[in-house]
Amino acid sequence: MNRRPVNDRARTRTRTRRRWRERGLAFTLLLPSLLVFGVFVFYPFARTFWLGFFETDPFGGRRTFVGLDQYTDTLTSSSFRNSLWVTLKFTLLTVPTGLALGLGLAILAHQKLRGMGFYRTVFSSTVATSVAVASLMFISLLSPSVGLINQAIRWFGGEPIFFLQSPGWALVAISAVTVWQNLGIIFIVTSAGLQSLPDDLYESARLDGASAWSRFVDITVPLLSPTLLFGFVVLTITSFQTFGQVDLLTNGGPLEATNLIVFSIFETAFRDFNPGSAAAQAVVLFFIVLVLTAVQFKILERRVFYGR
Amino acid sequence: MAVETIPASAPRAVPPTVSPERRRRRRRVRSFLNYVALTIAAVVVLTPIYVTIAFSLQTGPQALQFPGSMWPGELDLSVFRRVFEVSGIGRYLFNSALVAALITVGQVLTSITAAYVFAELEFKGRNLLFVAFLATLMVPAEVTIVANYDTIVSFGWLDSYQGLVVPFLATAFGTFLIRQAFMGIPRDLRDAAKLDGYGHMGFLWSVAVPLARPAIAALSVFSFLLAWNQYLWPLLITNDDDFRTVQIGLRTLASSNITEFNLVFAGTVVASIPIFVLLIVFQKQLVRGLTSGAVKG
């Protein structure tokens, strides 16, 4: 009569034991990732906020607690405001241009023609270039002496333009490098988006006599809008993380005209030896990226919801 | 008044006057124009690459004679030998390859194990850990460089491979990518493996991993590309030429050989060859890796 409860208890015991074993296995398998994230993401993240509360004496290197003062000082400093403004301009120069050009290439390559594989490889090719490679390659175009553009200008009898040294041109030049370097990935992503659009829709639009332009505006753009929106947000985030182009080509100059926010953090921390102020700037950067990432997740969520 | 009312779209849809021959010719003209547009676009995209290669093959004065400078005169490849002699680019390439390979292997392993947990195991606290992984995507590496630099200094890892590799041994993106693949494995297969006596580890390595091979390949190529192209972090934590990666090596090359442009451009060409080869060989995997975030969601 009382065999069943015992059996039950034994069964629950094995079940709990199995559950504990599963949990042990789960933590073991997660441990490497958690360790890396703990030491190199979460801890430094918290410490960055903390560092922002301390002011560093530029001579003795002594740190004194100043509370929120440094955050307000940093946010109101003209140099940091300039960095935010320059970064915003950089975003406006690179993101819409890059998306438009990448989409243009994708549409151009979205046809059944012989040899298209070759063109697709060419259009994706800049995905293989690193910041350093892309920047140095652009020196071959932009340099005042050897740069191809200036050689051409001189050949036509004009005065060479100092793209990287003039305050009016430097940010445009940095943006050009960036747009070119991003072209490959934008092409790949928008191409994949185009290929996922239903062909029959275009077929019936063509039968209805819709022109190429109206097919583009009335079918392609609306159906591709989630991909474009996603690309827009991701590119905006990357533009706020830009560093290499500036370090290699302009050093933030001239007159801070290309002092993008990450470059400003880098300079403040490692050339002016002021980690506190750099940390405060990094916190501001974090919040900007946080808002953008939240938007990105919202888009993904909606896509997952409607998709399929 | 109106005698003939023809729907506006009808004549365009079935044009009675256009003979098949003419239509064929029109199509041929269209595809010719397409090729022209494609070729112009390709030339524009390739210009920086082409000019860099052309300039790397030229010596000083020759490079300044436009438009002759646009094509190299004689093919003198000795500059590529010289760039290896003058700079430590051989060592830089080795460092980059080693660091990128270690990061790739590490990321693939940690992503596989973590992905398995989130796809197959049920336990209390799983959601919290999942959110923790998700949260790492919201903290860009640029935000934490100041604090991470301090950590590396306190570990004594400046100018070391550990410093270049260890901070990147885990990736939430990779974990989610592989988890997606694991979740596509049919339930029946899991149950069948269980009946055959497979435990979790057995199932993971002999069933799940082989089935997730496309996703793993995509992650490998993607990780390698990102690791090879890293810039800010290696710049920050290496001063010693022995540990510099090729990206930072290029920076050194460019700043110390301002007068010898062809040498700098030769270095640029050499540094980009491995990744171009990677792109051509693994284009499919790379595209998969790059689009899995954007298109699939």
PDB file of N, CA and C in Angstrom, chain A residues 22-23 25-26 29-30 33 36 40 42 44 47 111 114 119 121 125 127-128 130 132 136-137 140 145-146 148 151 155 180 185 189 207-209 230 241 243 247-248 266 270-271 282 286 290 297 303, chain B residues 9 12-13 34-35 39 45 51-52 55 63-64 66 69-70 110 113-114 117 123-124 129 132-133 138 140 142-143 147-150 167 200 229 231-232 236 247 251 265 268 275-276 279 283 290 294-295:
ATOM      1  N   GLU A  22      21.869  18.953 -14.663  1.00  0.00           N
ATOM      2  CA  GLU A  22      21.690  19.802 -15.838  1.00  0.00           C
ATOM      3  C   GLU A  22      22.144  21.221 -15.559  1.00  0.00           C
ATOM      4  N   ARG A  23      21.788  21.685 -14.364  1.00  0.00           N
ATOM      5  CA  ARG A  23      22.169  23.049 -14.035  1.00  0.00           C
ATOM      6  C   ARG A  23      23.689  23.174 -13.932  1.00  0.00           C
ATOM      7  N   LEU A  25      25.829  21.328 -15.499  1.00  0.00           N
ATOM      8  CA  LEU A  25      26.345  21.276 -16.875  1.00  0.00           C
ATOM      9  C   LEU A  25      26.180  22.635 -17.556  1.00  0.00           C
ATOM     10  N   ALA A  26      25.006  23.249 -17.351  1.00  0.00           N
ATOM     11  CA  ALA A  26      24.737  24.542 -17.982  1.00  0.00           C
ATOM     12  C   ALA A  26      25.777  25.573 -17.548  1.00  0.00           C
ATOM     13  N   LEU A  29      29.180  24.897 -19.077  1.00  0.00           N
ATOM     14  CA  LEU A  29      29.264  25.260 -20.493  1.00  0.00           C
ATOM     15  C   LEU A  29      29.259  26.772 -20.699  1.00  0.00           C
ATOM     16  N   LEU A  30      28.592  27.482 -19.789  1.00  0.00           N
ATOM     17  CA  LEU A  30      28.523  28.937 -19.931  1.00  0.00           C
ATOM     18  C   LEU A  30      29.733  29.641 -19.326  1.00  0.00           C
ATOM     19  N   SER A  33      32.328  31.866 -21.406  1.00  0.00           N
ATOM     20  CA  SER A  33      31.743  33.115 -21.890  1.00  0.00           C
ATOM     21  C   SER A  33      31.501  34.085 -20.731  1.00  0.00           C
ATOM     22  N   VAL A  36      34.709  35.732 -19.522  1.00  0.00           N
ATOM     23  CA  VAL A  36      35.196  36.782 -20.424  1.00  0.00           C
ATOM     24  C   VAL A  36      34.301  38.023 -20.338  1.00  0.00           C
ATOM     25  N   PHE A  40      35.784  41.487 -19.023  1.00  0.00           N
ATOM     26  CA  PHE A  40      36.075  42.461 -20.081  1.00  0.00           C
ATOM     27  C   PHE A  40      34.852  43.231 -20.602  1.00  0.00           C
ATOM     28  N   PHE A  42      31.368  43.520 -18.276  1.00  0.00           N
ATOM     29  CA  PHE A  42      30.571  44.055 -17.171  1.00  0.00           C
ATOM     30  C   PHE A  42      31.414  44.835 -16.159  1.00  0.00           C
ATOM     31  N   PRO A  44      34.482  46.325 -16.547  1.00  0.00           N
ATOM     32  CA  PRO A  44      34.947  47.624 -17.048  1.00  0.00           C
ATOM     33  C   PRO A  44      33.800  48.593 -17.308  1.00  0.00           C
ATOM     34  N   ARG A  47      33.093  50.049 -14.017  1.00  0.00           N
ATOM     35  CA  ARG A  47      34.242  50.854 -13.614  1.00  0.00           C
ATOM     36  C   ARG A  47      34.320  52.169 -14.407  1.00  0.00           C
ATOM     37  N   GLN A 111      19.694  41.352 -61.337  1.00  0.00           N
ATOM     38  CA  GLN A 111      19.144  40.981 -62.633  1.00  0.00           C
ATOM     39  C   GLN A 111      19.801  39.686 -63.061  1.00  0.00           C
ATOM     40  N   ARG A 114      24.447  37.420 -67.716  1.00  0.00           N
ATOM     41  CA  ARG A 114      25.648  36.590 -67.647  1.00  0.00           C
ATOM     42  C   ARG A 114      26.797  37.394 -67.035  1.00  0.00           C
ATOM     43  N   TYR A 119      30.454  40.807 -61.079  1.00  0.00           N
ATOM     44  CA  TYR A 119      30.091  42.135 -60.564  1.00  0.00           C
ATOM     45  C   TYR A 119      29.739  42.085 -59.076  1.00  0.00           C
ATOM     46  N   THR A 121      30.907  40.032 -56.864  1.00  0.00           N
ATOM     47  CA  THR A 121      32.148  39.933 -56.086  1.00  0.00           C
ATOM     48  C   THR A 121      32.820  41.303 -55.979  1.00  0.00           C
ATOM     49  N   SER A 125      33.502  43.568 -52.605  1.00  0.00           N
ATOM     50  CA  SER A 125      34.921  43.449 -52.262  1.00  0.00           C
ATOM     51  C   SER A 125      35.366  44.351 -51.123  1.00  0.00           C
ATOM     52  N   VAL A 127      34.176  44.842 -48.407  1.00  0.00           N
ATOM     53  CA  VAL A 127      33.944  44.256 -47.094  1.00  0.00           C
ATOM     54  C   VAL A 127      35.238  43.654 -46.554  1.00  0.00           C
ATOM     55  N   ALA A 128      36.163  43.331 -47.449  1.00  0.00           N
ATOM     56  CA  ALA A 128      37.419  42.717 -47.031  1.00  0.00           C
ATOM     57  C   ALA A 128      38.446  43.741 -46.575  1.00  0.00           C
ATOM     58  N   SER A 130      40.143  46.490 -44.272  1.00  0.00           N
ATOM     59  CA  SER A 130      40.113  46.986 -42.896  1.00  0.00           C
ATOM     60  C   SER A 130      40.150  48.512 -42.939  1.00  0.00           C
ATOM     61  N   ALA A 132      42.455  50.353 -41.752  1.00  0.00           N
ATOM     62  CA  ALA A 132      43.805  50.795 -42.109  1.00  0.00           C
ATOM     63  C   ALA A 132      44.022  50.688 -43.609  1.00  0.00           C
ATOM     64  N   LEU A 136      44.608  53.951 -46.084  1.00  0.00           N
ATOM     65  CA  LEU A 136      45.833  54.133 -46.858  1.00  0.00           C
ATOM     66  C   LEU A 136      45.537  54.105 -48.357  1.00  0.00           C
ATOM     67  N   MET A 137      44.561  53.298 -48.753  1.00  0.00           N
ATOM     68  CA  MET A 137      44.198  53.288 -50.170  1.00  0.00           C
ATOM     69  C   MET A 137      43.688  54.661 -50.596  1.00  0.00           C
ATOM     70  N   SER A 140      46.097  57.257 -51.743  1.00  0.00           N
ATOM     71  CA  SER A 140      46.483  57.212 -53.157  1.00  0.00           C
ATOM     72  C   SER A 140      45.587  58.094 -54.011  1.00  0.00           C
ATOM     73  N   SER A 145      50.307  65.549 -53.025  1.00  0.00           N
ATOM     74  CA  SER A 145      51.363  65.378 -54.022  1.00  0.00           C
ATOM     75  C   SER A 145      51.070  64.233 -54.992  1.00  0.00           C
ATOM     76  N   VAL A 146      50.974  62.998 -54.478  1.00  0.00           N
ATOM     77  CA  VAL A 146      50.790  61.877 -55.402  1.00  0.00           C
ATOM     78  C   VAL A 146      49.340  61.549 -55.692  1.00  0.00           C
ATOM     79  N   LEU A 148      45.766  60.742 -56.841  1.00  0.00           N
ATOM     80  CA  LEU A 148      45.300  60.752 -58.224  1.00  0.00           C
ATOM     81  C   LEU A 148      44.396  61.950 -58.513  1.00  0.00           C
ATOM     82  N   GLN A 151      46.540  64.946 -58.850  1.00  0.00           N
ATOM     83  CA  GLN A 151      47.293  64.877 -60.108  1.00  0.00           C
ATOM     84  C   GLN A 151      46.421  65.317 -61.277  1.00  0.00           C
ATOM     85  N   TRP A 155      46.828  68.522 -63.651  1.00  0.00           N
ATOM     86  CA  TRP A 155      46.953  68.304 -65.091  1.00  0.00           C
ATOM     87  C   TRP A 155      46.000  69.228 -65.855  1.00  0.00           C
ATOM     88  N   TRP A 180      32.998  54.322 -48.753  1.00  0.00           N
ATOM     89  CA  TRP A 180      33.571  53.303 -49.626  1.00  0.00           C
ATOM     90  C   TRP A 180      33.763  51.988 -48.878  1.00  0.00           C
ATOM     91  N   ILE A 185      29.470  45.825 -47.370  1.00  0.00           N
ATOM     92  CA  ILE A 185      28.504  45.207 -46.459  1.00  0.00           C
ATOM     93  C   ILE A 185      27.084  45.674 -46.756  1.00  0.00           C
ATOM     94  N   VAL A 189      24.007  43.143 -47.698  1.00  0.00           N
ATOM     95  CA  VAL A 189      22.779  43.062 -46.916  1.00  0.00           C
ATOM     96  C   VAL A 189      21.553  43.460 -47.751  1.00  0.00           C
ATOM     97  N   LEU A 207       3.080  43.592 -65.812  1.00  0.00           N
ATOM     98  CA  LEU A 207       1.934  43.344 -66.686  1.00  0.00           C
ATOM     99  C   LEU A 207       0.927  44.479 -66.607  1.00  0.00           C
ATOM    100  N   ASP A 208       0.840  45.100 -65.418  1.00  0.00           N
ATOM    101  CA  ASP A 208      -0.049  46.239 -65.268  1.00  0.00           C
ATOM    102  C   ASP A 208       0.546  47.504 -65.864  1.00  0.00           C
ATOM    103  N   GLY A 209       1.744  47.412 -66.402  1.00  0.00           N
ATOM    104  CA  GLY A 209       2.350  48.542 -67.059  1.00  0.00           C
ATOM    105  C   GLY A 209       3.041  49.512 -66.129  1.00  0.00           C
ATOM    106  N   PHE A 230      16.947  48.831 -40.665  1.00  0.00           N
ATOM    107  CA  PHE A 230      17.942  48.119 -39.874  1.00  0.00           C
ATOM    108  C   PHE A 230      19.347  48.587 -40.254  1.00  0.00           C
ATOM    109  N   GLN A 241      31.060  54.788 -33.513  1.00  0.00           N
ATOM    110  CA  GLN A 241      32.216  54.034 -33.008  1.00  0.00           C
ATOM    111  C   GLN A 241      33.462  54.248 -33.855  1.00  0.00           C
ATOM    112  N   PHE A 243      36.880  55.278 -35.447  1.00  0.00           N
ATOM    113  CA  PHE A 243      38.136  55.739 -34.861  1.00  0.00           C
ATOM    114  C   PHE A 243      39.292  55.700 -35.854  1.00  0.00           C
ATOM    115  N   ASP A 247      42.390  58.427 -36.830  1.00  0.00           N
ATOM    116  CA  ASP A 247      43.738  58.228 -36.307  1.00  0.00           C
ATOM    117  C   ASP A 247      44.759  58.174 -37.435  1.00  0.00           C
ATOM    118  N   LEU A 248      44.388  57.534 -38.539  1.00  0.00           N
ATOM    119  CA  LEU A 248      45.348  57.346 -39.621  1.00  0.00           C
ATOM    120  C   LEU A 248      45.473  58.563 -40.526  1.00  0.00           C
ATOM    121  N   PHE A 266      39.847  58.552 -26.769  1.00  0.00           N
ATOM    122  CA  PHE A 266      41.193  57.992 -26.873  1.00  0.00           C
ATOM    123  C   PHE A 266      42.253  59.042 -26.516  1.00  0.00           C
ATOM    124  N   PHE A 270      44.598  58.706 -23.276  1.00  0.00           N
ATOM    125  CA  PHE A 270      45.937  58.166 -23.492  1.00  0.00           C
ATOM    126  C   PHE A 270      46.949  59.180 -23.987  1.00  0.00           C
ATOM    127  N   ARG A 271      46.514  60.393 -24.339  1.00  0.00           N
ATOM    128  CA  ARG A 271      47.503  61.419 -24.681  1.00  0.00           C
ATOM    129  C   ARG A 271      47.486  62.546 -23.670  1.00  0.00           C
ATOM    130  N   ALA A 282      32.895  58.456 -22.367  1.00  0.00           N
ATOM    131  CA  ALA A 282      32.499  57.105 -22.766  1.00  0.00           C
ATOM    132  C   ALA A 282      31.084  56.789 -22.290  1.00  0.00           C
ATOM    133  N   PHE A 286      27.986  55.633 -24.432  1.00  0.00           N
ATOM    134  CA  PHE A 286      27.183  54.454 -24.131  1.00  0.00           C
ATOM    135  C   PHE A 286      25.690  54.745 -24.248  1.00  0.00           C
ATOM    136  N   LEU A 290      23.089  53.073 -26.641  1.00  0.00           N
ATOM    137  CA  LEU A 290      22.000  52.330 -26.000  1.00  0.00           C
ATOM    138  C   LEU A 290      20.661  52.649 -26.662  1.00  0.00           C
ATOM    139  N   PHE A 297      16.693  46.720 -31.750  1.00  0.00           N
ATOM    140  CA  PHE A 297      15.992  45.542 -31.242  1.00  0.00           C
ATOM    141  C   PHE A 297      14.503  45.629 -31.541  1.00  0.00           C
ATOM    142  N   ARG A 303      10.140  42.627 -37.001  1.00  0.00           N
ATOM    143  CA  ARG A 303      10.361  41.812 -38.188  1.00  0.00           C
ATOM    144  C   ARG A 303      10.120  40.346 -37.891  1.00  0.00           C
TER     145      ARG A 303
ATOM    146  N   SER B   9      -3.667  50.895 -69.650  1.00  0.00           N
ATOM    147  CA  SER B   9      -2.528  49.992 -69.542  1.00  0.00           C
ATOM    148  C   SER B   9      -2.451  49.014 -70.707  1.00  0.00           C
ATOM    149  N   ARG B  12       0.262  49.249 -73.509  1.00  0.00           N
ATOM    150  CA  ARG B  12       1.632  49.022 -73.062  1.00  0.00           C
ATOM    151  C   ARG B  12       1.874  47.548 -72.755  1.00  0.00           C
ATOM    152  N   ALA B  13       0.813  46.901 -72.231  1.00  0.00           N
ATOM    153  CA  ALA B  13       0.983  45.499 -71.859  1.00  0.00           C
ATOM    154  C   ALA B  13       1.098  44.616 -73.094  1.00  0.00           C
ATOM    155  N   ASN B  34      22.652  47.956 -69.287  1.00  0.00           N
ATOM    156  CA  ASN B  34      22.894  47.436 -67.948  1.00  0.00           C
ATOM    157  C   ASN B  34      24.362  47.115 -67.724  1.00  0.00           C
ATOM    158  N   TYR B  35      24.950  46.491 -68.754  1.00  0.00           N
ATOM    159  CA  TYR B  35      26.373  46.156 -68.624  1.00  0.00           C
ATOM    160  C   TYR B  35      27.217  47.417 -68.511  1.00  0.00           C
ATOM    161  N   THR B  39      29.492  48.151 -65.330  1.00  0.00           N
ATOM    162  CA  THR B  39      30.940  48.278 -65.490  1.00  0.00           C
ATOM    163  C   THR B  39      31.433  49.617 -64.927  1.00  0.00           C
ATOM    164  N   VAL B  45      34.086  51.530 -57.909  1.00  0.00           N
ATOM    165  CA  VAL B  45      34.346  50.827 -56.654  1.00  0.00           C
ATOM    166  C   VAL B  45      35.798  50.366 -56.583  1.00  0.00           C
ATOM    167  N   VAL B  51      44.374  52.014 -58.020  1.00  0.00           N
ATOM    168  CA  VAL B  51      45.388  53.071 -57.941  1.00  0.00           C
ATOM    169  C   VAL B  51      46.462  52.712 -56.911  1.00  0.00           C
ATOM    170  N   THR B  52      46.041  52.096 -55.813  1.00  0.00           N
ATOM    171  CA  THR B  52      47.009  51.681 -54.802  1.00  0.00           C
ATOM    172  C   THR B  52      47.997  50.686 -55.385  1.00  0.00           C
ATOM    173  N   PHE B  55      50.277  52.491 -57.946  1.00  0.00           N
ATOM    174  CA  PHE B  55      51.288  53.341 -57.290  1.00  0.00           C
ATOM    175  C   PHE B  55      52.354  52.526 -56.571  1.00  0.00           C
ATOM    176  N   ALA B  63      55.518  58.362 -60.462  1.00  0.00           N
ATOM    177  CA  ALA B  63      54.180  58.359 -59.895  1.00  0.00           C
ATOM    178  C   ALA B  63      53.493  59.698 -60.049  1.00  0.00           C
ATOM    179  N   LEU B  64      54.268  60.717 -60.424  1.00  0.00           N
ATOM    180  CA  LEU B  64      53.699  62.059 -60.458  1.00  0.00           C
ATOM    181  C   LEU B  64      53.336  62.517 -61.862  1.00  0.00           C
ATOM    182  N   PHE B  66      50.885  62.374 -64.305  1.00  0.00           N
ATOM    183  CA  PHE B  66      49.529  62.100 -64.737  1.00  0.00           C
ATOM    184  C   PHE B  66      49.392  62.390 -66.230  1.00  0.00           C
ATOM    185  N   SER B  69      50.709  58.072 -64.757  1.00  0.00           N
ATOM    186  CA  SER B  69      50.848  57.423 -63.458  1.00  0.00           C
ATOM    187  C   SER B  69      49.749  56.400 -63.210  1.00  0.00           C
ATOM    188  N   MET B  70      48.708  56.435 -64.036  1.00  0.00           N
ATOM    189  CA  MET B  70      47.600  55.521 -63.766  1.00  0.00           C
ATOM    190  C   MET B  70      47.898  54.088 -64.165  1.00  0.00           C
ATOM    191  N   THR B 110      33.338  28.744 -27.514  1.00  0.00           N
ATOM    192  CA  THR B 110      32.478  29.292 -26.453  1.00  0.00           C
ATOM    193  C   THR B 110      31.059  29.518 -26.971  1.00  0.00           C
ATOM    194  N   THR B 113      29.192  26.004 -26.995  1.00  0.00           N
ATOM    195  CA  THR B 113      28.769  25.515 -25.680  1.00  0.00           C
ATOM    196  C   THR B 113      27.661  26.398 -25.101  1.00  0.00           C
ATOM    197  N   ALA B 114      27.816  27.717 -25.218  1.00  0.00           N
ATOM    198  CA  ALA B 114      26.785  28.601 -24.668  1.00  0.00           C
ATOM    199  C   ALA B 114      25.482  28.455 -25.444  1.00  0.00           C
ATOM    200  N   VAL B 117      23.475  25.493 -24.305  1.00  0.00           N
ATOM    201  CA  VAL B 117      22.764  25.731 -23.053  1.00  0.00           C
ATOM    202  C   VAL B 117      21.451  26.454 -23.316  1.00  0.00           C
ATOM    203  N   PHE B 123      16.746  25.331 -16.914  1.00  0.00           N
ATOM    204  CA  PHE B 123      17.132  25.471 -15.507  1.00  0.00           C
ATOM    205  C   PHE B 123      16.764  26.862 -15.032  1.00  0.00           C
ATOM    206  N   LYS B 124      16.686  26.975 -13.731  1.00  0.00           N
ATOM    207  CA  LYS B 124      16.326  28.265 -13.166  1.00  0.00           C
ATOM    208  C   LYS B 124      17.462  29.253 -13.421  1.00  0.00           C
ATOM    209  N   LEU B 129      20.475  34.804 -17.457  1.00  0.00           N
ATOM    210  CA  LEU B 129      21.766  34.694 -18.147  1.00  0.00           C
ATOM    211  C   LEU B 129      21.629  35.074 -19.615  1.00  0.00           C
ATOM    212  N   ALA B 132      21.756  38.645 -19.808  1.00  0.00           N
ATOM    213  CA  ALA B 132      23.134  39.115 -19.605  1.00  0.00           C
ATOM    214  C   ALA B 132      23.921  39.049 -20.919  1.00  0.00           C
ATOM    215  N   PHE B 133      23.732  37.954 -21.668  1.00  0.00           N
ATOM    216  CA  PHE B 133      24.395  37.844 -22.970  1.00  0.00           C
ATOM    217  C   PHE B 133      23.919  38.948 -23.904  1.00  0.00           C
ATOM    218  N   MET B 138      24.979  45.626 -26.010  1.00  0.00           N
ATOM    219  CA  MET B 138      24.675  47.048 -25.874  1.00  0.00           C
ATOM    220  C   MET B 138      25.871  47.853 -25.401  1.00  0.00           C
ATOM    221  N   PRO B 140      29.379  48.856 -26.480  1.00  0.00           N
ATOM    222  CA  PRO B 140      30.421  48.819 -27.502  1.00  0.00           C
ATOM    223  C   PRO B 140      31.802  48.811 -26.853  1.00  0.00           C
ATOM    224  N   GLU B 142      34.306  50.377 -27.491  1.00  0.00           N
ATOM    225  CA  GLU B 142      34.902  51.706 -27.368  1.00  0.00           C
ATOM    226  C   GLU B 142      34.568  52.351 -26.029  1.00  0.00           C
ATOM    227  N   VAL B 143      33.430  51.950 -25.445  1.00  0.00           N
ATOM    228  CA  VAL B 143      33.011  52.549 -24.182  1.00  0.00           C
ATOM    229  C   VAL B 143      33.920  52.100 -23.040  1.00  0.00           C
ATOM    230  N   ALA B 147      38.834  51.501 -18.975  1.00  0.00           N
ATOM    231  CA  ALA B 147      38.894  50.554 -17.865  1.00  0.00           C
ATOM    232  C   ALA B 147      39.596  49.259 -18.280  1.00  0.00           C
ATOM    233  N   ASN B 148      39.341  48.790 -19.501  1.00  0.00           N
ATOM    234  CA  ASN B 148      39.980  47.555 -19.949  1.00  0.00           C
ATOM    235  C   ASN B 148      41.499  47.713 -20.071  1.00  0.00           C
ATOM    236  N   TYR B 149      41.915  48.899 -20.441  1.00  0.00           N
ATOM    237  CA  TYR B 149      43.351  49.150 -20.512  1.00  0.00           C
ATOM    238  C   TYR B 149      43.982  48.965 -19.133  1.00  0.00           C
ATOM    239  N   ASP B 150      43.318  49.523 -18.105  1.00  0.00           N
ATOM    240  CA  ASP B 150      43.816  49.354 -16.723  1.00  0.00           C
ATOM    241  C   ASP B 150      43.921  47.877 -16.359  1.00  0.00           C
ATOM    242  N   PRO B 167      40.352  39.014 -24.321  1.00  0.00           N
ATOM    243  CA  PRO B 167      39.122  39.809 -24.196  1.00  0.00           C
ATOM    244  C   PRO B 167      38.067  39.488 -25.250  1.00  0.00           C
ATOM    245  N   HIS B 200      24.037  14.610 -22.952  1.00  0.00           N
ATOM    246  CA  HIS B 200      24.065  15.943 -23.541  1.00  0.00           C
ATOM    247  C   HIS B 200      25.326  16.183 -24.369  1.00  0.00           C
ATOM    248  N   ASN B 229      40.736  42.513 -38.785  1.00  0.00           N
ATOM    249  CA  ASN B 229      40.610  43.932 -39.078  1.00  0.00           C
ATOM    250  C   ASN B 229      40.598  44.840 -37.851  1.00  0.00           C
ATOM    251  N   TYR B 231      41.387  47.327 -34.941  1.00  0.00           N
ATOM    252  CA  TYR B 231      42.328  48.443 -34.993  1.00  0.00           C
ATOM    253  C   TYR B 231      42.590  49.074 -33.620  1.00  0.00           C
ATOM    254  N   LEU B 232      41.525  49.575 -32.984  1.00  0.00           N
ATOM    255  CA  LEU B 232      41.711  50.358 -31.761  1.00  0.00           C
ATOM    256  C   LEU B 232      42.393  49.569 -30.637  1.00  0.00           C
ATOM    257  N   LEU B 236      46.115  50.131 -28.896  1.00  0.00           N
ATOM    258  CA  LEU B 236      46.175  50.555 -27.506  1.00  0.00           C
ATOM    259  C   LEU B 236      47.163  49.727 -26.693  1.00  0.00           C
ATOM    260  N   GLN B 247      47.486  45.598 -39.028  1.00  0.00           N
ATOM    261  CA  GLN B 247      46.804  46.897 -39.142  1.00  0.00           C
ATOM    262  C   GLN B 247      47.632  48.007 -38.500  1.00  0.00           C
ATOM    263  N   ARG B 251      50.136  51.309 -39.970  1.00  0.00           N
ATOM    264  CA  ARG B 251      50.182  52.664 -39.425  1.00  0.00           C
ATOM    265  C   ARG B 251      51.636  53.082 -39.212  1.00  0.00           C
ATOM    266  N   PHE B 265      52.220  51.830 -50.161  1.00  0.00           N
ATOM    267  CA  PHE B 265      51.136  51.199 -50.918  1.00  0.00           C
ATOM    268  C   PHE B 265      51.392  49.707 -51.103  1.00  0.00           C
ATOM    269  N   THR B 268      50.270  48.112 -48.031  1.00  0.00           N
ATOM    270  CA  THR B 268      48.807  48.056 -47.998  1.00  0.00           C
ATOM    271  C   THR B 268      48.291  46.885 -48.820  1.00  0.00           C
ATOM    272  N   ILE B 275      42.884  38.735 -46.735  1.00  0.00           N
ATOM    273  CA  ILE B 275      41.446  38.861 -46.536  1.00  0.00           C
ATOM    274  C   ILE B 275      40.696  38.819 -47.864  1.00  0.00           C
ATOM    275  N   PHE B 276      41.309  39.341 -48.928  1.00  0.00           N
ATOM    276  CA  PHE B 276      40.659  39.221 -50.236  1.00  0.00           C
ATOM    277  C   PHE B 276      40.553  37.760 -50.654  1.00  0.00           C
ATOM    278  N   LEU B 279      37.767  36.309 -48.743  1.00  0.00           N
ATOM    279  CA  LEU B 279      36.475  36.731 -49.289  1.00  0.00           C
ATOM    280  C   LEU B 279      36.096  35.896 -50.507  1.00  0.00           C
ATOM    281  N   GLN B 283      33.089  33.284 -49.824  1.00  0.00           N
ATOM    282  CA  GLN B 283      32.086  34.326 -50.027  1.00  0.00           C
ATOM    283  C   GLN B 283      30.717  33.918 -49.475  1.00  0.00           C
ATOM    284  N   LEU B 290      27.181  37.742 -42.455  1.00  0.00           N
ATOM    285  CA  LEU B 290      26.875  39.173 -42.434  1.00  0.00           C
ATOM    286  C   LEU B 290      25.380  39.436 -42.476  1.00  0.00           C
ATOM    287  N   ALA B 294      20.808  40.786 -40.166  1.00  0.00           N
ATOM    288  CA  ALA B 294      19.949  41.802 -40.760  1.00  0.00           C
ATOM    289  C   ALA B 294      18.686  41.233 -41.394  1.00  0.00           C
ATOM    290  N   VAL B 295      18.840  40.173 -42.162  1.00  0.00           N
ATOM    291  CA  VAL B 295      17.705  39.753 -42.954  1.00  0.00           C
ATOM    292  C   VAL B 295      16.844  38.726 -42.230  1.00  0.00           C
TER     293      VAL B 295
END
